[in-house]
Amino acid sequence: MPRTVVARPLSPEGFAPYGDVISAGLAPGALANQGTAVRFDWSARLENGRDGAKPNLAVFRSVPQALPFTVKLLEHHPHSSQAFLPMRCERYLVCVAPTALDGGPEVERLEAFICGPGEGVNYHQGVWHHPIIALDAPAEFAMLAWEDGSAGDCVVRQFAAASHVRVEG
């Protein structure tokens, strides 16, 4: 029987060990565009550990999944942060885990967060996470990571059935 984790609402404090919450108003802003906008600078810690990697701004289209959801794998980007910014989205699920001593994910400490339409996430370099999971409706996300086309861009770790984690909302 898989272990069960209850997803909680995304917050900057809860997500801090894994990355940044990207959303307007989390820090003071400055007037911009002749006073018609507020600009919030340095909203995420963007990281690139390879000279030859280039920023890749991609768009992901996600088919919605229902809760409960079973986590069977995690991935990480050992050389780059990875930011997801919702372009069209209701809610989505983010699952993260700390790195174990062997370098793999510490699945027993997996955490899950429910994110809303105005909330982006930036996984810090090397953070183990599940691919983005749309909830409720199809979603589209802008994704930014530094990539060079090698296997080091994304490392995936699949789990044996005994290590699957059930996430409830």
PDB file of C-alpha atoms in Angstrom:
ATOM      1  CA  MET A   1       0.000   0.000   0.000  1.00  0.00           C
ATOM      2  CA  PRO A   2       1.524   3.374  -0.992  1.00  0.00           C
ATOM      3  CA  ARG A   3       2.248   5.958   1.685  1.00  0.00           C
ATOM      4  CA  THR A   4      -0.219   8.890   1.597  1.00  0.00           C
ATOM      5  CA  VAL A   5       0.731  12.573   1.563  1.00  0.00           C
ATOM      6  CA  VAL A   6      -1.845  15.349   1.863  1.00  0.00           C
ATOM      7  CA  ALA A   7      -1.092  18.286  -0.425  1.00  0.00           C
ATOM      8  CA  ARG A   8      -1.187  21.664   1.262  1.00  0.00           C
ATOM      9  CA  PRO A   9      -1.573  25.137  -0.232  1.00  0.00           C
ATOM     10  CA  LEU A  10       1.594  26.585  -1.737  1.00  0.00           C
ATOM     11  CA  SER A  11       3.340  29.187   0.406  1.00  0.00           C
ATOM     12  CA  PRO A  12       6.769  30.832   0.078  1.00  0.00           C
ATOM     13  CA  GLU A  13       7.753  29.566   3.548  1.00  0.00           C
ATOM     14  CA  GLY A  14       6.634  25.960   2.952  1.00  0.00           C
ATOM     15  CA  PHE A  15       8.262  25.786  -0.492  1.00  0.00           C
ATOM     16  CA  ALA A  16      11.521  27.561   0.498  1.00  0.00           C
ATOM     17  CA  PRO A  17      13.612  24.365   0.968  1.00  0.00           C
ATOM     18  CA  TYR A  18      12.911  23.474  -2.685  1.00  0.00           C
ATOM     19  CA  GLY A  19      12.761  26.778  -4.505  1.00  0.00           C
ATOM     20  CA  ASP A  20      10.874  30.007  -4.972  1.00  0.00           C
ATOM     21  CA  VAL A  21       7.197  30.879  -5.285  1.00  0.00           C
ATOM     22  CA  ILE A  22       6.842  33.379  -8.136  1.00  0.00           C
ATOM     23  CA  SER A  23       3.896  35.734  -7.732  1.00  0.00           C
ATOM     24  CA  ALA A  24       3.255  39.460  -7.793  1.00  0.00           C
ATOM     25  CA  GLY A  25       3.123  41.107  -4.398  1.00  0.00           C
ATOM     26  CA  LEU A  26       5.339  38.736  -2.403  1.00  0.00           C
ATOM     27  CA  ALA A  27       7.934  41.514  -2.035  1.00  0.00           C
ATOM     28  CA  PRO A  28       7.792  45.276  -2.472  1.00  0.00           C
ATOM     29  CA  GLY A  29       7.541  46.432  -6.062  1.00  0.00           C
ATOM     30  CA  ALA A  30       8.350  49.608  -7.976  1.00  0.00           C
ATOM     31  CA  LEU A  31       6.142  51.598 -10.308  1.00  0.00           C
ATOM     32  CA  ALA A  32       6.899  50.904 -13.954  1.00  0.00           C
ATOM     33  CA  ASN A  33       5.565  51.687 -17.420  1.00  0.00           C
ATOM     34  CA  GLN A  34       4.662  55.296 -16.649  1.00  0.00           C
ATOM     35  CA  GLY A  35       2.786  54.255 -13.511  1.00  0.00           C
ATOM     36  CA  THR A  36       0.520  51.698 -15.221  1.00  0.00           C
ATOM     37  CA  ALA A  37       2.231  48.677 -13.666  1.00  0.00           C
ATOM     38  CA  VAL A  38       4.200  47.484 -10.666  1.00  0.00           C
ATOM     39  CA  ARG A  39       7.452  45.607 -11.300  1.00  0.00           C
ATOM     40  CA  PHE A  40       8.638  42.923  -8.861  1.00  0.00           C
ATOM     41  CA  ASP A  41      12.333  42.265  -9.485  1.00  0.00           C
ATOM     42  CA  TRP A  42      14.435  39.244  -8.513  1.00  0.00           C
ATOM     43  CA  SER A  43      11.379  37.013  -8.046  1.00  0.00           C
ATOM     44  CA  ALA A  44      13.380  33.783  -8.304  1.00  0.00           C
ATOM     45  CA  ARG A  45      16.930  32.473  -7.946  1.00  0.00           C
ATOM     46  CA  LEU A  46      17.745  31.382 -11.502  1.00  0.00           C
ATOM     47  CA  GLU A  47      20.759  29.046 -11.636  1.00  0.00           C
ATOM     48  CA  ASN A  48      22.961  27.655 -14.390  1.00  0.00           C
ATOM     49  CA  GLY A  49      25.959  25.453 -13.617  1.00  0.00           C
ATOM     50  CA  ARG A  50      27.228  24.837 -17.171  1.00  0.00           C
ATOM     51  CA  ASP A  51      28.971  27.300 -19.481  1.00  0.00           C
ATOM     52  CA  GLY A  52      27.675  25.586 -22.628  1.00  0.00           C
ATOM     53  CA  ALA A  53      24.012  25.473 -21.596  1.00  0.00           C
ATOM     54  CA  LYS A  54      21.586  28.012 -23.036  1.00  0.00           C
ATOM     55  CA  PRO A  55      18.349  29.324 -21.552  1.00  0.00           C
ATOM     56  CA  ASN A  56      15.410  27.363 -22.940  1.00  0.00           C
ATOM     57  CA  LEU A  57      12.008  29.021 -22.668  1.00  0.00           C
ATOM     58  CA  ALA A  58       9.525  26.267 -23.526  1.00  0.00           C
ATOM     59  CA  VAL A  59       5.764  25.894 -23.234  1.00  0.00           C
ATOM     60  CA  PHE A  60       4.221  22.818 -21.619  1.00  0.00           C
ATOM     61  CA  ARG A  61       0.605  21.797 -22.244  1.00  0.00           C
ATOM     62  CA  SER A  62      -0.689  19.603 -19.413  1.00  0.00           C
ATOM     63  CA  VAL A  63      -3.674  17.257 -19.428  1.00  0.00           C
ATOM     64  CA  PRO A  64      -5.519  17.362 -16.082  1.00  0.00           C
ATOM     65  CA  GLN A  65      -5.145  14.521 -13.602  1.00  0.00           C
ATOM     66  CA  ALA A  66      -7.454  13.748 -10.686  1.00  0.00           C
ATOM     67  CA  LEU A  67      -6.589  13.508  -7.023  1.00  0.00           C
ATOM     68  CA  PRO A  68      -5.641  11.214  -5.479  1.00  0.00           C
ATOM     69  CA  PHE A  69      -2.571  10.945  -7.704  1.00  0.00           C
ATOM     70  CA  THR A  70       0.142   8.305  -7.423  1.00  0.00           C
ATOM     71  CA  VAL A  71       3.740   9.533  -7.654  1.00  0.00           C
ATOM     72  CA  LYS A  72       5.847   6.838  -9.329  1.00  0.00           C
ATOM     73  CA  LEU A  73       8.928   8.883 -10.274  1.00  0.00           C
ATOM     74  CA  LEU A  74      10.789  12.103  -9.616  1.00  0.00           C
ATOM     75  CA  GLU A  75      13.216  14.069 -11.764  1.00  0.00           C
ATOM     76  CA  HIS A  76      15.831  16.715 -11.185  1.00  0.00           C
ATOM     77  CA  HIS A  77      18.019  19.073 -13.149  1.00  0.00           C
ATOM     78  CA  PRO A  78      21.490  18.807 -11.609  1.00  0.00           C
ATOM     79  CA  HIS A  79      22.876  21.832 -13.443  1.00  0.00           C
ATOM     80  CA  SER A  80      19.953  24.254 -13.663  1.00  0.00           C
ATOM     81  CA  SER A  81      17.021  25.749 -11.852  1.00  0.00           C
ATOM     82  CA  GLN A  82      13.668  25.161 -13.548  1.00  0.00           C
ATOM     83  CA  ALA A  83      10.844  27.715 -13.433  1.00  0.00           C
ATOM     84  CA  PHE A  84       7.191  27.077 -14.317  1.00  0.00           C
ATOM     85  CA  LEU A  85       4.885  30.038 -14.880  1.00  0.00           C
ATOM     86  CA  PRO A  86       1.184  29.298 -15.470  1.00  0.00           C
ATOM     87  CA  MET A  87      -0.140  30.865 -18.673  1.00  0.00           C
ATOM     88  CA  ARG A  88      -3.521  29.145 -18.653  1.00  0.00           C
ATOM     89  CA  CYS A  89      -4.282  27.259 -15.507  1.00  0.00           C
ATOM     90  CA  GLU A  90      -6.765  26.522 -12.744  1.00  0.00           C
ATOM     91  CA  ARG A  91      -4.949  24.588 -10.013  1.00  0.00           C
ATOM     92  CA  TYR A  92      -1.877  22.410 -10.311  1.00  0.00           C
ATOM     93  CA  LEU A  93       0.047  20.010  -8.114  1.00  0.00           C
ATOM     94  CA  VAL A  94       3.743  20.263  -7.253  1.00  0.00           C
ATOM     95  CA  CYS A  95       5.513  17.317  -5.570  1.00  0.00           C
ATOM     96  CA  VAL A  96       9.080  17.702  -4.241  1.00  0.00           C
ATOM     97  CA  ALA A  97      11.542  15.730  -2.140  1.00  0.00           C
ATOM     98  CA  PRO A  98      14.911  16.432  -0.533  1.00  0.00           C
ATOM     99  CA  THR A  99      18.070  14.790  -1.862  1.00  0.00           C
ATOM    100  CA  ALA A 100      19.156  11.619  -0.021  1.00  0.00           C
ATOM    101  CA  LEU A 101      22.769  10.829   0.910  1.00  0.00           C
ATOM    102  CA  ASP A 102      23.092   8.630  -2.214  1.00  0.00           C
ATOM    103  CA  GLY A 103      22.120  11.600  -4.429  1.00  0.00           C
ATOM    104  CA  GLY A 104      18.657  10.254  -5.252  1.00  0.00           C
ATOM    105  CA  PRO A 105      15.347  11.568  -3.943  1.00  0.00           C
ATOM    106  CA  GLU A 106      14.400  11.008  -0.314  1.00  0.00           C
ATOM    107  CA  VAL A 107      10.935   9.673  -1.212  1.00  0.00           C
ATOM    108  CA  GLU A 108       9.917   9.149   2.437  1.00  0.00           C
ATOM    109  CA  ARG A 109      10.023  12.942   2.879  1.00  0.00           C
ATOM    110  CA  LEU A 110       8.076  13.838  -0.281  1.00  0.00           C
ATOM    111  CA  GLU A 111       5.904  16.947   0.084  1.00  0.00           C
ATOM    112  CA  ALA A 112       3.034  18.120  -2.118  1.00  0.00           C
ATOM    113  CA  PHE A 113       1.594  21.577  -2.739  1.00  0.00           C
ATOM    114  CA  ILE A 114      -1.560  22.799  -4.462  1.00  0.00           C
ATOM    115  CA  CYS A 115      -0.833  25.893  -6.558  1.00  0.00           C
ATOM    116  CA  GLY A 116      -3.229  28.440  -8.024  1.00  0.00           C
ATOM    117  CA  PRO A 117      -3.366  30.295 -11.350  1.00  0.00           C
ATOM    118  CA  GLY A 118      -1.246  33.299 -10.269  1.00  0.00           C
ATOM    119  CA  GLU A 119       1.480  31.218  -8.620  1.00  0.00           C
ATOM    120  CA  GLY A 120       4.597  30.080 -10.429  1.00  0.00           C
ATOM    121  CA  VAL A 121       7.353  27.901  -8.991  1.00  0.00           C
ATOM    122  CA  ASN A 122      11.103  27.856  -9.492  1.00  0.00           C
ATOM    123  CA  TYR A 123      12.832  24.624  -8.480  1.00  0.00           C
ATOM    124  CA  HIS A 124      16.361  25.328  -7.300  1.00  0.00           C
ATOM    125  CA  GLN A 125      19.191  23.544  -9.103  1.00  0.00           C
ATOM    126  CA  GLY A 126      19.161  19.805  -8.324  1.00  0.00           C
ATOM    127  CA  VAL A 127      15.800  19.702  -6.484  1.00  0.00           C
ATOM    128  CA  TRP A 128      13.903  16.440  -6.966  1.00  0.00           C
ATOM    129  CA  HIS A 129      10.346  17.023  -8.212  1.00  0.00           C
ATOM    130  CA  HIS A 130       7.549  15.359 -10.120  1.00  0.00           C
ATOM    131  CA  PRO A 131       6.640  16.730 -13.554  1.00  0.00           C
ATOM    132  CA  ILE A 132       3.933  19.426 -13.388  1.00  0.00           C
ATOM    133  CA  ILE A 133       0.440  18.010 -12.829  1.00  0.00           C
ATOM    134  CA  ALA A 134      -2.562  20.061 -13.932  1.00  0.00           C
ATOM    135  CA  LEU A 135      -5.688  19.630 -11.810  1.00  0.00           C
ATOM    136  CA  ASP A 136      -9.301  20.464 -12.762  1.00  0.00           C
ATOM    137  CA  ALA A 137      -8.663  21.583 -16.384  1.00  0.00           C
ATOM    138  CA  PRO A 138      -6.018  21.550 -19.123  1.00  0.00           C
ATOM    139  CA  ALA A 139      -3.158  23.963 -18.399  1.00  0.00           C
ATOM    140  CA  GLU A 140      -0.280  25.662 -20.165  1.00  0.00           C
ATOM    141  CA  PHE A 141       2.973  26.716 -18.508  1.00  0.00           C
ATOM    142  CA  ALA A 142       6.012  28.655 -19.641  1.00  0.00           C
ATOM    143  CA  MET A 143       9.133  26.785 -18.481  1.00  0.00           C
ATOM    144  CA  LEU A 144      12.642  28.228 -18.182  1.00  0.00           C
ATOM    145  CA  ALA A 145      15.755  26.081 -17.691  1.00  0.00           C
ATOM    146  CA  TRP A 146      19.342  26.075 -18.975  1.00  0.00           C
ATOM    147  CA  GLU A 147      19.925  23.097 -21.259  1.00  0.00           C
ATOM    148  CA  ASP A 148      22.579  21.782 -23.608  1.00  0.00           C
ATOM    149  CA  GLY A 149      20.771  18.717 -24.988  1.00  0.00           C
ATOM    150  CA  SER A 150      22.729  16.204 -22.881  1.00  0.00           C
ATOM    151  CA  ALA A 151      21.446  13.596 -20.431  1.00  0.00           C
ATOM    152  CA  GLY A 152      22.444  16.006 -17.632  1.00  0.00           C
ATOM    153  CA  ASP A 153      19.561  18.297 -18.545  1.00  0.00           C
ATOM    154  CA  CYS A 154      17.055  16.043 -16.757  1.00  0.00           C
ATOM    155  CA  VAL A 155      17.656  12.944 -14.628  1.00  0.00           C
ATOM    156  CA  VAL A 156      14.617  10.744 -13.899  1.00  0.00           C
ATOM    157  CA  ARG A 157      14.381   8.240 -11.044  1.00  0.00           C
ATOM    158  CA  GLN A 158      11.496   5.730 -11.192  1.00  0.00           C
ATOM    159  CA  PHE A 159      10.417   3.987  -7.989  1.00  0.00           C
ATOM    160  CA  ALA A 160       9.605   0.380  -7.249  1.00  0.00           C
ATOM    161  CA  ALA A 161       5.895  -0.114  -6.509  1.00  0.00           C
ATOM    162  CA  ALA A 162       6.612  -0.335  -2.767  1.00  0.00           C
ATOM    163  CA  SER A 163       7.925   3.268  -2.865  1.00  0.00           C
ATOM    164  CA  HIS A 164       4.975   4.853  -4.714  1.00  0.00           C
ATOM    165  CA  VAL A 165       3.373   7.787  -2.897  1.00  0.00           C
ATOM    166  CA  ARG A 166      -0.348   8.593  -3.023  1.00  0.00           C
ATOM    167  CA  VAL A 167      -1.087  12.352  -2.978  1.00  0.00           C
ATOM    168  CA  GLU A 168      -4.486  13.546  -1.814  1.00  0.00           C
ATOM    169  CA  GLY A 169      -5.903  17.055  -1.981  1.00  0.00           C
TER     170      GLY A 169
END
